[in-house]
C-alpha cells in the first residue's frame, strides 16, 4: 500500500514540477527556469550527499564518460517539456513524452544498444504500442 | 503545435536514454552521487544552451523570486518517491503505476488550470484516449517473464532502473 502511495506521489511530483517550471518560465525565460530549478535541485542533492556522508562520488569515474555526461540531456528535456506544455497543455505533453520514452527503451532492448542484452519483441509490446498510439490520436480528436 | 509535439518527442526520447545511462552511473556510484551529478550537469548545460540561444537573458534575473530555486527541491521528492516505490513494489509494477499516475495528474492539472495552464476539463475523447494509453502502458510493461520486462536483465524496460543496492540484493 505504501509502495502504491509512493508511486502515485512520484507521478504527482513529476508532472507538478513540469507545469510549475513552465509557469515560472513565462516570467524569467525558459532556459533561465531550466537552469535555476536544476541549480536548486543540485544544491539540495549536495546537502543530502554531505548529510549522508556519501562517498559514491569517488566511484563516478568507473562509469563511461557518455553515461556520466547524460545529465546534460536534462537541459533539453526541461526546455522541451516546458515549451510543449505551453503549446499542448499538460495532458498531451505527458502522454507524448511517456510514449517516446517507452519507444526508446523498447528499441534499446530490441536492438541491444548500450551493452543491453538483446531481447525478443513479443506480442504484448506490439499490442501496447498500438494501444498507446491510438490513445494519442484519440486525445487529439 | 507541431513544434510542441516534436519537442515533447525529443524530450521523451532523451528521458529514455538518460534512464539507461543513469542506471549505469548508479551502479558505479550509488543513488545520491548520481542524483547530484545529473542535476549539476543539467544546470550547467541549461546555462550554456540558454547563453547560446538567448544571449544576455541568462544574466538578467530581475523577475526571479526567492522560491523559484526551491521548485528544484521537488526533484529530490521525485527521487525519494521513485526509489521507495521500486523498493516496495519491484521496478515493473512501480514504473507502470508511476506512468499511469503521471497521466492522471496531468489531466487533473489541466482540468484545474493550475500554474497558469489553460483550464480545460477532460472531454470524453480525452478520457477514452487516456484509458487506451494507460492500458497500453500496462499491456506493454506487465508481460510474461523472460520478455522485455524481465527484471533480472540489466537495462530492461523501466522508467527508472534499480539502484546499485537493489542490484546487489538481487545478485
XYZ file of N, CA and C in Angstrom, chain A residues 1-17 19-24 27-29 31-49 52 54-64 66-81 83-110 113-117 119-136 138-141, chain B residues 1-5 7-22 24-25 28-47 49-51 53-54 57-61 63-65 67-78 80-82 84-85 88-89 93-94 97-103 105-110 114-117 123-130 132-137 139-150 153-159 161:
768
model
N 0.832 -1.204 0.000
C 0.000 0.000 0.000
C 0.871 1.262 0.000
N 1.859 1.278 0.938
C 2.779 2.420 0.984
C 3.488 2.592 -0.353
N 3.859 1.457 -0.959
C 4.545 1.500 -2.239
C 3.700 2.182 -3.297
N 2.396 1.865 -3.293
C 1.486 2.463 -4.279
C 1.395 3.972 -4.047
N 1.349 4.372 -2.768
C 1.276 5.811 -2.464
C 2.536 6.527 -2.947
N 3.694 5.896 -2.731
C 4.945 6.497 -3.226
C 4.935 6.606 -4.750
N 4.445 5.548 -5.428
C 4.415 5.571 -6.897
C 3.478 6.668 -7.401
N 2.300 6.779 -6.762
C 1.367 7.839 -7.153
C 1.981 9.213 -6.879
N 2.678 9.320 -5.732
C 3.326 10.582 -5.376
C 4.390 10.967 -6.391
N 5.139 9.969 -6.868
C 6.170 10.251 -7.878
C 5.532 10.858 -9.117
N 4.417 10.259 -9.567
C 3.716 10.785 -10.740
C 3.236 12.203 -10.511
N 2.772 12.476 -9.283
C 2.301 13.818 -8.962
C 3.462 14.825 -9.000
N 4.568 14.479 -8.320
C 5.722 15.381 -8.263
C 6.275 15.668 -9.660
N 6.392 14.614 -10.494
C 6.987 14.779 -11.822
C 6.169 15.765 -12.656
N 4.835 15.550 -12.658
C 4.002 16.406 -13.508
C 3.861 17.812 -12.928
N 3.756 17.898 -11.587
C 3.625 19.207 -10.950
C 4.874 20.044 -11.214
N 6.027 19.374 -11.170
C 7.286 20.055 -11.440
C 7.296 20.623 -12.863
N 4.683 21.519 -14.800
C 3.824 22.690 -15.001
C 4.324 23.887 -14.194
N 4.905 23.625 -13.015
C 5.444 24.737 -12.221
C 6.627 25.375 -12.942
N 7.496 24.549 -13.523
C 8.613 25.065 -14.308
C 8.117 25.931 -15.459
N 7.099 25.410 -16.167
C 6.546 26.156 -17.298
C 6.011 27.503 -16.817
N 5.381 27.494 -15.641
C 4.802 28.713 -15.068
C 5.876 29.772 -14.815
N 6.963 29.380 -14.151
C 7.985 30.393 -13.870
C 8.781 30.719 -15.138
N 7.801 33.835 -16.777
C 8.275 35.063 -16.130
C 9.765 35.312 -16.370
N 10.569 34.276 -16.182
C 12.015 34.505 -16.180
C 12.702 33.959 -17.420
N 11.943 33.317 -18.320
C 12.554 32.724 -19.511
C 12.719 31.218 -19.331
N 14.956 28.939 -20.573
C 16.290 28.425 -20.230
C 16.668 28.831 -18.807
N 16.265 30.061 -18.433
C 16.543 30.517 -17.071
C 15.862 29.606 -16.052
N 14.593 29.236 -16.362
C 13.855 28.369 -15.448
C 14.515 26.990 -15.359
N 14.942 26.467 -16.531
C 15.613 25.165 -16.528
C 16.877 25.224 -15.674
N 17.605 26.334 -15.801
C 18.845 26.477 -15.040
C 18.572 26.591 -13.541
N 17.660 27.494 -13.166
C 17.527 27.819 -11.746
C 16.918 26.662 -10.958
N 15.956 25.927 -11.564
C 15.365 24.813 -10.809
C 16.364 23.670 -10.651
N 17.186 23.435 -11.676
C 18.179 22.364 -11.543
C 19.304 22.768 -10.600
N 19.642 24.055 -10.606
C 20.648 24.523 -9.654
C 20.134 24.337 -8.223
N 18.841 24.647 -8.007
C 18.229 24.423 -6.693
C 18.252 22.957 -6.313
N 17.885 22.099 -7.271
C 17.901 20.659 -7.028
C 19.301 20.159 -6.736
N 20.288 20.702 -7.450
C 21.687 20.319 -7.231
C 22.118 20.678 -5.805
N 21.736 21.886 -5.370
C 22.086 22.311 -4.002
C 21.484 21.348 -2.978
N 20.193 21.006 -3.186
C 19.538 20.075 -2.261
C 20.241 18.719 -2.260
N 20.581 18.236 -3.453
C 21.242 16.927 -3.562
C 22.616 16.946 -2.891
N 23.325 18.081 -3.015
C 24.642 18.187 -2.374
C 24.515 18.172 -0.850
N 23.479 18.876 -0.342
C 23.259 18.886 1.112
C 22.999 17.463 1.605
N 22.149 16.739 0.875
C 21.841 15.351 1.265
C 23.098 14.489 1.206
N 23.893 14.709 0.150
C 25.132 13.953 -0.017
C 26.061 14.154 1.188
N 24.513 12.582 4.403
C 24.638 11.119 4.394
C 26.097 10.674 4.467
N 27.953 10.455 2.033
C 28.023 9.506 0.924
C 29.333 9.681 0.167
N 30.013 8.576 -0.100
C 31.305 8.663 -0.791
C 31.221 8.089 -2.201
N 29.979 7.943 -2.692
C 29.780 7.363 -4.016
C 30.494 8.131 -5.121
N 30.663 9.444 -4.937
C 31.274 10.258 -5.999
C 32.683 9.797 -6.327
N 33.339 9.137 -5.354
C 34.686 8.633 -5.633
C 34.679 7.549 -6.718
N 33.500 6.903 -6.874
C 33.388 5.810 -7.847
C 32.878 6.298 -9.205
N 32.561 7.597 -9.308
C 31.895 8.089 -10.513
C 32.679 7.769 -11.786
N 34.010 7.879 -11.694
C 34.806 7.721 -12.913
C 34.848 6.284 -13.411
N 34.260 5.367 -12.633
C 34.168 3.985 -13.110
C 33.170 3.858 -14.259
N 32.233 4.808 -14.336
C 31.246 4.768 -15.419
C 31.828 5.437 -16.662
N 31.349 5.022 -17.830
C 31.838 5.591 -19.093
C 31.488 7.078 -19.194
N 30.302 8.819 -21.603
C 28.992 9.041 -22.232
C 27.878 8.930 -21.200
N 27.989 7.908 -20.335
C 26.954 7.704 -19.326
C 26.984 8.844 -18.309
N 28.182 9.275 -17.945
C 28.311 10.371 -16.978
C 27.722 11.666 -17.525
N 27.902 11.869 -18.834
C 27.505 13.153 -19.434
C 25.999 13.270 -19.633
N 25.270 12.164 -19.419
C 23.854 12.169 -19.787
C 23.034 13.154 -18.946
N 23.590 13.586 -17.811
C 22.885 14.591 -17.018
C 22.603 15.847 -17.823
N 23.478 16.145 -18.776
C 23.314 17.349 -19.599
C 22.062 17.273 -20.472
N 21.577 16.042 -20.759
C 20.342 15.906 -21.552
C 19.189 16.653 -20.894
N 19.265 16.733 -19.556
C 18.136 17.305 -18.820
C 17.836 18.730 -19.265
N 18.839 19.454 -19.743
C 18.605 20.811 -20.233
C 17.583 20.789 -21.361
N 17.799 19.910 -22.339
C 16.887 19.808 -23.475
C 15.547 19.209 -23.038
N 15.611 18.255 -22.097
C 14.371 17.639 -21.607
C 13.481 18.695 -20.950
N 14.058 19.509 -20.064
C 13.257 20.520 -19.366
C 12.746 21.588 -20.326
N 13.628 22.030 -21.236
C 13.219 23.033 -22.224
C 12.072 22.491 -23.076
N 12.239 21.278 -23.596
C 11.215 20.660 -24.445
C 9.905 20.483 -23.695
N 10.012 20.032 -22.450
C 8.836 19.829 -21.609
C 8.058 21.137 -21.429
N 8.214 24.040 -23.243
C 7.672 24.568 -24.494
C 6.464 23.754 -24.950
N 6.547 22.416 -24.765
C 5.421 21.562 -25.162
C 4.199 21.862 -24.305
N 4.405 22.102 -23.008
C 3.271 22.416 -22.128
C 2.607 23.725 -22.564
N 3.420 24.727 -22.971
C 2.836 25.979 -23.462
C 1.916 25.716 -24.643
N 2.363 24.839 -25.554
C 1.639 24.656 -26.812
C 0.538 23.607 -26.737
N 0.743 22.576 -25.915
C -0.164 21.421 -25.958
C -0.930 21.211 -24.668
N -0.547 21.880 -23.581
C -1.136 21.583 -22.276
C -0.438 20.393 -21.638
N -0.779 20.126 -20.374
C -0.065 19.092 -19.625
C -0.403 17.675 -20.110
N -1.691 17.432 -20.379
C -2.124 16.057 -20.686
C -1.416 15.497 -21.917
N -1.498 16.228 -23.036
C -0.912 15.721 -24.279
C 0.609 15.660 -24.157
N 1.215 16.661 -23.515
C 2.669 16.664 -23.336
C 3.132 15.412 -22.602
N 2.492 15.136 -21.461
C 2.894 13.978 -20.662
C 2.690 12.686 -21.456
N 1.545 12.580 -22.159
C 1.269 11.367 -22.931
C 2.347 11.135 -23.987
N 2.708 12.192 -24.727
C 3.694 12.034 -25.803
C 5.078 11.704 -25.224
N 5.443 12.366 -24.134
C 6.755 12.099 -23.525
C 6.839 10.648 -23.047
N 5.789 10.168 -22.399
C 5.808 8.789 -21.898
C 5.963 7.788 -23.036
N 5.239 8.030 -24.130
C 5.282 7.076 -25.241
C 6.648 7.103 -25.925
N 7.202 8.302 -26.130
C 8.527 8.394 -26.746
C 9.565 7.689 -25.868
N 9.385 7.862 -24.553
C 10.302 7.245 -23.595
C 10.228 5.716 -23.674
N 9.007 5.172 -23.703
C 8.843 3.718 -23.826
C 9.400 3.220 -25.147
N 9.189 4.008 -26.227
C 9.666 3.591 -27.544
C 11.189 3.478 -27.561
N 11.857 4.439 -26.905
C 13.325 4.426 -26.883
C 13.847 3.200 -26.123
N 13.277 2.944 -24.942
C 13.731 1.797 -24.152
C 13.431 0.499 -24.891
N 12.288 0.487 -25.551
C 11.885 -0.667 -26.348
C 12.913 -0.940 -27.444
N 13.296 0.117 -28.179
C 14.285 -0.030 -29.251
C 15.628 -0.472 -28.692
N 16.008 0.106 -27.546
C 17.300 -0.241 -26.944
C 17.322 -1.713 -26.557
N 16.211 -2.203 -26.014
C 16.117 -3.615 -25.632
C 16.106 -4.518 -26.853
N 15.336 -4.116 -27.877
C 15.174 -4.968 -29.048
C 16.458 -5.032 -29.880
N 21.161 -2.022 -27.745
C 22.040 -0.850 -27.663
C 22.674 -0.735 -26.273
N 23.775 -0.036 -26.186
C 24.414 0.309 -24.898
C 24.636 -0.908 -24.005
N 25.188 -1.944 -24.574
C 25.515 -3.158 -23.811
C 24.306 -3.800 -23.153
N 23.124 -3.492 -23.638
C 21.927 -4.144 -23.098
C 21.765 -5.481 -23.798
N 21.435 -6.487 -23.010
C 21.232 -7.794 -23.598
C 20.007 -7.746 -24.515
N 16.753 -8.483 -26.481
C 15.568 -9.254 -26.114
C 14.602 -9.340 -27.273
N 13.882 -10.444 -27.313
C 12.924 -10.614 -28.400
C 11.701 -9.731 -28.184
N 11.196 -9.192 -29.287
C 9.954 -8.426 -29.217
C 8.801 -9.412 -29.131
N 7.894 -9.146 -28.199
C 6.776 -10.061 -28.038
C 5.466 -9.361 -28.317
N 4.433 -10.154 -28.483
C 3.114 -9.632 -28.829
C 2.622 -8.535 -27.879
N 2.761 -8.717 -26.533
C 2.241 -7.659 -25.643
C 2.853 -6.291 -25.926
N 4.134 -6.257 -26.299
C 4.781 -4.977 -26.566
C 4.184 -4.320 -27.809
N 3.948 -5.116 -28.842
C 3.367 -4.571 -30.069
C 1.946 -4.083 -29.809
N 1.177 -4.913 -29.080
C -0.187 -4.528 -28.713
C -0.202 -3.237 -27.906
N 0.715 -3.167 -26.923
C 0.795 -1.978 -26.065
C 1.080 -0.734 -26.880
N 2.016 -0.837 -27.836
C 2.366 0.311 -28.686
C 1.168 0.771 -29.504
N 0.427 -0.194 -30.080
C -0.740 0.150 -30.887
C -1.781 0.864 -30.032
N -2.013 0.327 -28.825
C -2.982 0.953 -27.920
C -2.580 2.395 -27.590
N -1.268 2.585 -27.273
C -0.797 3.918 -26.889
C -0.902 4.895 -28.047
N -0.511 4.449 -29.243
C -0.586 5.323 -30.419
C -2.038 5.720 -30.679
N -2.947 4.730 -30.593
C -4.371 5.013 -30.757
C -4.861 6.021 -29.728
N -4.362 5.866 -28.497
C -4.765 6.766 -27.418
C -4.373 8.210 -27.692
N -3.148 8.407 -28.212
C -2.704 9.774 -28.512
C -3.563 10.390 -29.618
N -6.679 9.654 -30.194
C -7.950 9.986 -29.537
C -7.862 11.309 -28.777
N -6.702 11.515 -28.090
C -6.519 12.758 -27.321
C -6.639 13.978 -28.220
N -6.177 13.820 -29.458
C -6.105 14.953 -30.374
C -7.418 15.229 -31.091
N -8.338 14.261 -31.070
C -9.585 14.407 -31.850
C -10.449 15.542 -31.311
N 2.222 24.038 -32.336
C 1.587 22.715 -32.170
C 2.525 21.608 -32.651
N 2.970 21.712 -33.938
C 3.889 20.705 -34.472
C 5.226 20.777 -33.737
N 5.669 22.025 -33.494
C 6.938 22.197 -32.777
C 6.813 21.642 -31.355
N 5.672 21.903 -30.726
C 5.436 21.378 -29.382
C 5.514 19.861 -29.361
N 4.874 19.233 -30.347
C 4.913 17.768 -30.471
C 6.342 17.268 -30.629
N 9.103 18.703 -29.821
C 9.881 18.895 -28.600
C 9.512 17.864 -27.540
N 8.215 17.527 -27.451
C 7.800 16.508 -26.482
C 8.398 15.154 -26.841
N 8.405 14.821 -28.146
C 9.003 13.552 -28.572
C 10.499 13.538 -28.245
N 11.182 14.648 -28.569
C 12.622 14.729 -28.278
C 12.873 14.568 -26.781
N 12.059 15.247 -25.966
C 12.233 15.162 -24.516
C 12.027 13.723 -24.047
N 10.996 13.067 -24.563
C 10.713 11.686 -24.158
C 11.835 10.732 -24.528
N 12.370 10.883 -25.761
C 13.481 10.027 -26.202
C 14.688 10.233 -25.286
N 14.969 11.490 -24.949
C 16.121 11.779 -24.090
C 15.908 11.247 -22.674
N 14.660 11.298 -22.185
C 14.384 10.732 -20.858
C 14.700 9.235 -20.864
N 14.249 8.538 -21.934
C 14.520 7.105 -22.037
C 16.006 6.820 -22.048
N 16.741 7.590 -22.843
C 18.190 7.422 -22.953
C 18.864 7.711 -21.614
N 18.417 8.800 -20.983
C 19.026 9.203 -19.723
C 18.804 8.147 -18.636
N 17.611 7.526 -18.641
C 17.356 6.484 -17.641
C 18.328 5.334 -17.774
N 18.608 4.938 -19.026
C 19.560 3.839 -19.245
C 20.943 4.247 -18.748
N 21.384 5.446 -19.142
C 22.734 5.885 -18.788
C 22.851 6.123 -17.278
N 21.816 6.741 -16.696
C 21.858 6.988 -15.256
C 21.957 5.698 -14.451
N 23.491 3.118 -15.249
C 24.897 2.673 -15.282
C 25.731 3.458 -14.281
N 25.485 4.753 -14.205
C 26.222 5.582 -13.253
C 25.856 5.168 -11.825
N 27.646 2.248 -10.459
C 29.014 2.542 -10.031
C 29.041 3.380 -8.758
N 28.216 4.410 -8.697
C 28.410 5.426 -7.655
C 27.251 5.555 -6.670
N 26.138 4.824 -6.893
C 25.010 4.906 -5.975
C 24.076 6.063 -6.291
N 22.918 6.021 -5.636
C 21.862 6.983 -5.943
C 22.201 8.441 -5.607
N 22.679 8.754 -4.377
C 22.849 10.175 -4.038
C 23.853 10.896 -4.934
N 24.993 10.282 -5.191
C 26.004 10.929 -6.032
C 25.501 11.089 -7.463
N 24.760 10.079 -7.956
C 24.231 10.150 -9.313
C 23.244 11.301 -9.442
N 22.348 11.420 -8.453
C 21.360 12.497 -8.479
C 22.037 13.864 -8.514
N 23.057 14.039 -7.669
C 23.773 15.315 -7.628
C 24.442 15.602 -8.971
N 25.095 14.582 -9.540
C 25.789 14.768 -10.813
C 24.809 15.169 -11.920
N 23.676 14.456 -11.986
C 22.704 14.700 -13.052
C 22.151 16.125 -12.958
N 21.792 16.548 -11.728
C 21.228 17.891 -11.569
C 22.281 18.967 -11.834
N 23.507 18.728 -11.394
C 24.580 19.696 -11.614
C 24.870 19.878 -13.098
N 24.999 18.756 -13.810
C 25.270 18.837 -15.247
C 24.097 19.454 -15.997
N 22.875 19.120 -15.556
C 21.688 19.681 -16.189
C 21.662 21.195 -16.054
N 22.002 21.688 -14.854
C 22.024 23.139 -14.628
C 23.078 23.797 -15.516
N 24.254 23.199 -15.545
C 25.355 23.743 -16.357
C 24.972 23.797 -17.837
N 24.418 22.682 -18.339
C 24.040 22.618 -19.755
C 22.927 23.611 -20.071
N 21.989 23.779 -19.129
C 20.902 24.744 -19.347
C 21.455 26.159 -19.471
N 22.424 26.467 -18.608
C 23.024 27.795 -18.648
C 23.728 28.036 -19.980
N 23.327 26.424 -22.926
C 22.407 26.462 -24.068
C 21.600 27.762 -24.063
N 21.214 28.218 -22.871
C 20.491 29.477 -22.760
C 21.337 30.633 -23.280
N 22.619 30.582 -22.941
C 23.564 31.597 -23.392
C 23.666 31.584 -24.917
N 21.415 30.378 -27.125
C 20.184 30.696 -27.854
C 19.605 32.069 -27.528
N 19.822 32.532 -26.297
C 19.188 33.806 -25.934
C 20.202 34.868 -25.544
N 20.098 37.052 -21.770
C 18.999 36.850 -20.824
C 19.394 35.906 -19.687
N 20.481 35.150 -19.884
C 20.913 34.282 -18.786
C 21.513 35.101 -17.640
N 21.778 36.387 -17.909
C 22.336 37.231 -16.845
C 21.304 38.198 -16.271
N 20.063 38.161 -16.819
C 19.042 39.064 -16.277
C 18.072 38.262 -15.423
N 18.109 38.561 -14.143
C 17.324 37.768 -13.176
C 16.369 38.662 -12.398
N 13.196 39.154 -12.669
C 11.895 38.572 -12.325
C 12.021 37.386 -11.366
N 13.259 37.081 -10.966
C 13.464 35.900 -10.106
C 12.857 36.118 -8.726
N 12.114 35.106 -8.264
C 11.568 35.117 -6.906
C 12.372 34.143 -6.049
N 11.478 31.822 -4.249
C 11.020 30.425 -4.207
C 11.277 29.662 -5.504
N 11.709 30.337 -6.556
C 11.959 29.633 -7.820
C 12.977 28.501 -7.687
N 14.139 28.769 -7.052
C 15.102 27.658 -6.932
C 14.559 26.503 -6.083
N 13.620 26.844 -5.150
C 13.087 25.792 -4.280
C 12.267 24.762 -5.052
N 11.736 25.178 -6.241
C 11.000 24.225 -7.072
C 11.871 23.025 -7.406
N 13.168 23.267 -7.500
C 14.097 22.175 -7.802
C 14.102 21.116 -6.720
N 13.707 21.506 -5.492
C 13.674 20.525 -4.409
C 12.663 19.417 -4.693
N 11.626 19.749 -5.496
C 10.639 18.728 -5.855
C 11.320 17.563 -6.557
N 12.431 17.863 -7.249
C 13.184 16.799 -7.917
C 13.699 15.769 -6.929
N 14.058 16.239 -5.739
C 14.508 15.316 -4.700
C 13.325 14.473 -4.214
N 12.131 15.109 -4.135
C 10.916 14.367 -3.790
C 10.641 13.271 -4.800
N 10.866 13.577 -6.084
C 10.661 12.581 -7.136
C 11.565 11.377 -6.891
N 13.060 10.337 -4.150
C 12.701 9.572 -2.951
C 11.483 8.686 -3.224
N 10.448 9.266 -3.857
C 9.235 8.500 -4.152
C 9.528 7.326 -5.079
N 10.320 7.582 -6.131
C 10.598 6.519 -7.096
C 11.392 5.395 -6.427
N 11.586 4.563 -3.243
C 10.755 3.848 -2.276
C 9.729 2.948 -2.973
N 9.121 3.463 -4.043
C 8.119 2.681 -4.765
C 8.752 1.436 -5.382
N 9.497 -1.219 -2.793
C 8.358 -1.933 -2.234
C 7.584 -2.745 -3.253
N 7.572 -2.308 -4.505
C 6.703 -2.949 -5.498
C 7.483 -3.692 -6.579
N 6.111 -3.053 -11.687
C 4.841 -2.545 -11.174
C 4.975 -1.071 -10.800
N 6.081 -0.724 -10.126
C 6.273 0.661 -9.696
C 6.249 1.605 -10.893
N 2.763 2.042 -12.435
C 1.888 2.921 -11.648
C 2.347 4.375 -11.766
N 3.679 4.602 -11.746
C 4.191 5.970 -11.860
C 3.749 6.595 -13.184
N 3.833 5.815 -14.272
C 3.459 6.361 -15.586
C 1.968 6.680 -15.648
N 1.145 5.747 -15.175
C -0.301 5.986 -15.201
C -0.648 7.165 -14.284
N 0.047 7.246 -13.146
C -0.177 8.361 -12.226
C 0.167 9.700 -12.885
N 1.237 9.709 -13.668
C 1.603 10.947 -14.379
C 0.482 11.393 -15.295
N -0.086 10.434 -16.038
C -1.184 10.777 -16.950
C -2.366 11.342 -16.173
N -2.476 12.748 -13.162
C -2.242 14.072 -12.582
C -2.159 15.156 -13.659
N -1.632 14.800 -14.839
C -1.586 15.780 -15.926
C -2.999 16.235 -16.281
N -3.932 15.277 -16.360
C -5.333 15.622 -16.640
C -5.877 16.529 -15.537
N -5.546 16.177 -14.288
C -6.026 16.968 -13.140
C -5.512 18.405 -13.213
N -4.219 18.579 -13.493
C -3.650 19.937 -13.548
C -4.291 20.736 -14.670
N -4.516 20.081 -15.839
C -5.189 20.774 -16.943
C -6.616 21.145 -16.556
N -4.066 24.758 -12.997
C -3.063 25.245 -12.033
C -1.890 25.890 -12.762
N -1.156 26.736 -12.075
C 0.061 27.366 -12.594
C -0.125 27.940 -13.991
N -1.209 28.678 -14.179
C -1.388 29.378 -15.443
C -1.716 28.501 -16.635
N -1.976 27.196 -16.410
C -2.411 26.352 -17.523
C -3.796 26.794 -17.955
N -12.501 15.876 -21.772
C -13.640 15.513 -22.609
C -13.743 13.985 -22.657
N -14.824 13.472 -23.239
C -14.972 12.017 -23.371
C -13.887 11.445 -24.261
N -13.579 12.177 -25.346
C -12.481 11.761 -26.224
C -11.204 11.550 -25.446
N -10.920 12.573 -24.611
C -9.686 12.540 -23.828
C -9.693 11.359 -22.868
N -10.838 11.170 -22.191
C -10.943 10.057 -21.241
C -10.664 8.738 -21.951
N -11.258 8.570 -23.148
C -11.049 7.329 -23.891
C -9.584 7.187 -24.291
N -8.993 8.296 -24.769
C -7.590 8.261 -25.178
C -6.678 7.904 -24.019
N -6.958 8.488 -22.848
C -6.117 8.228 -21.671
C -6.242 6.785 -21.217
N -6.880 4.290 -23.128
C -6.134 3.481 -24.100
C -4.634 3.539 -23.807
N -4.134 4.751 -23.500
C -2.696 4.888 -23.225
C -2.326 4.135 -21.945
N -3.148 4.318 -20.900
C -2.880 3.620 -19.639
C -2.910 2.109 -19.863
N -3.917 1.643 -20.613
C -3.997 0.217 -20.933
C -2.773 -0.233 -21.706
N -2.340 0.598 -22.663
C -1.155 0.278 -23.464
C 0.085 0.148 -22.607
N 0.238 1.058 -21.634
C 1.400 1.004 -20.737
C 1.390 -0.303 -19.948
N -0.227 -3.182 -20.633
C -0.005 -4.341 -21.507
C 1.477 -4.425 -21.881
N 2.052 -3.261 -22.180
C 3.450 -3.184 -22.601
C 4.381 -3.672 -21.501
N 4.140 -3.223 -20.287
C 5.099 -3.468 -19.209
C 4.855 -4.760 -18.458
N 3.574 -5.103 -18.257
C 3.298 -6.301 -17.473
C 3.022 -7.445 -18.434
N 4.113 -8.014 -18.916
C 4.001 -9.097 -19.884
C 4.685 -10.323 -19.298
N 4.538 -11.495 -19.952
C 5.115 -12.720 -19.396
C 6.612 -12.585 -19.119
N 7.115 -13.405 -18.229
C 8.527 -13.374 -17.885
C 9.399 -13.734 -19.079
N 10.686 -13.489 -18.940
C 11.687 -13.761 -19.971
C 11.526 -12.810 -21.142
N 10.533 -11.938 -21.071
C 10.307 -10.999 -22.154
C 11.088 -9.736 -21.892
N 10.622 -8.670 -22.508
C 11.328 -7.407 -22.443
C 11.360 -6.836 -21.032
N 10.346 -7.185 -20.231
C 10.289 -6.586 -18.909
C 10.975 -7.435 -17.842
N 11.601 -8.537 -18.253
C 12.260 -9.400 -17.273
C 13.153 -8.575 -16.362
N 17.320 -8.658 -16.049
C 18.197 -8.182 -17.112
C 18.595 -6.740 -16.836
N 19.852 -6.426 -17.053
C 20.220 -5.023 -16.922
C 19.596 -4.235 -18.063
N 19.221 -3.021 -17.760
C 18.708 -2.147 -18.810
C 17.373 -2.567 -19.351
N 16.608 -3.297 -18.537
C 15.293 -3.702 -19.031
C 14.378 -2.487 -19.083
N 13.210 -2.707 -19.653
C 12.234 -1.649 -19.803
C 11.851 -1.074 -18.451
N 12.180 0.134 -18.190
C 11.666 0.731 -16.962
C 11.916 2.214 -16.967
N 11.104 2.900 -16.212
C 11.264 4.346 -16.158
C 12.536 4.678 -15.421
N 15.784 2.669 -13.344
C 16.348 1.351 -13.115
C 16.699 1.169 -11.656
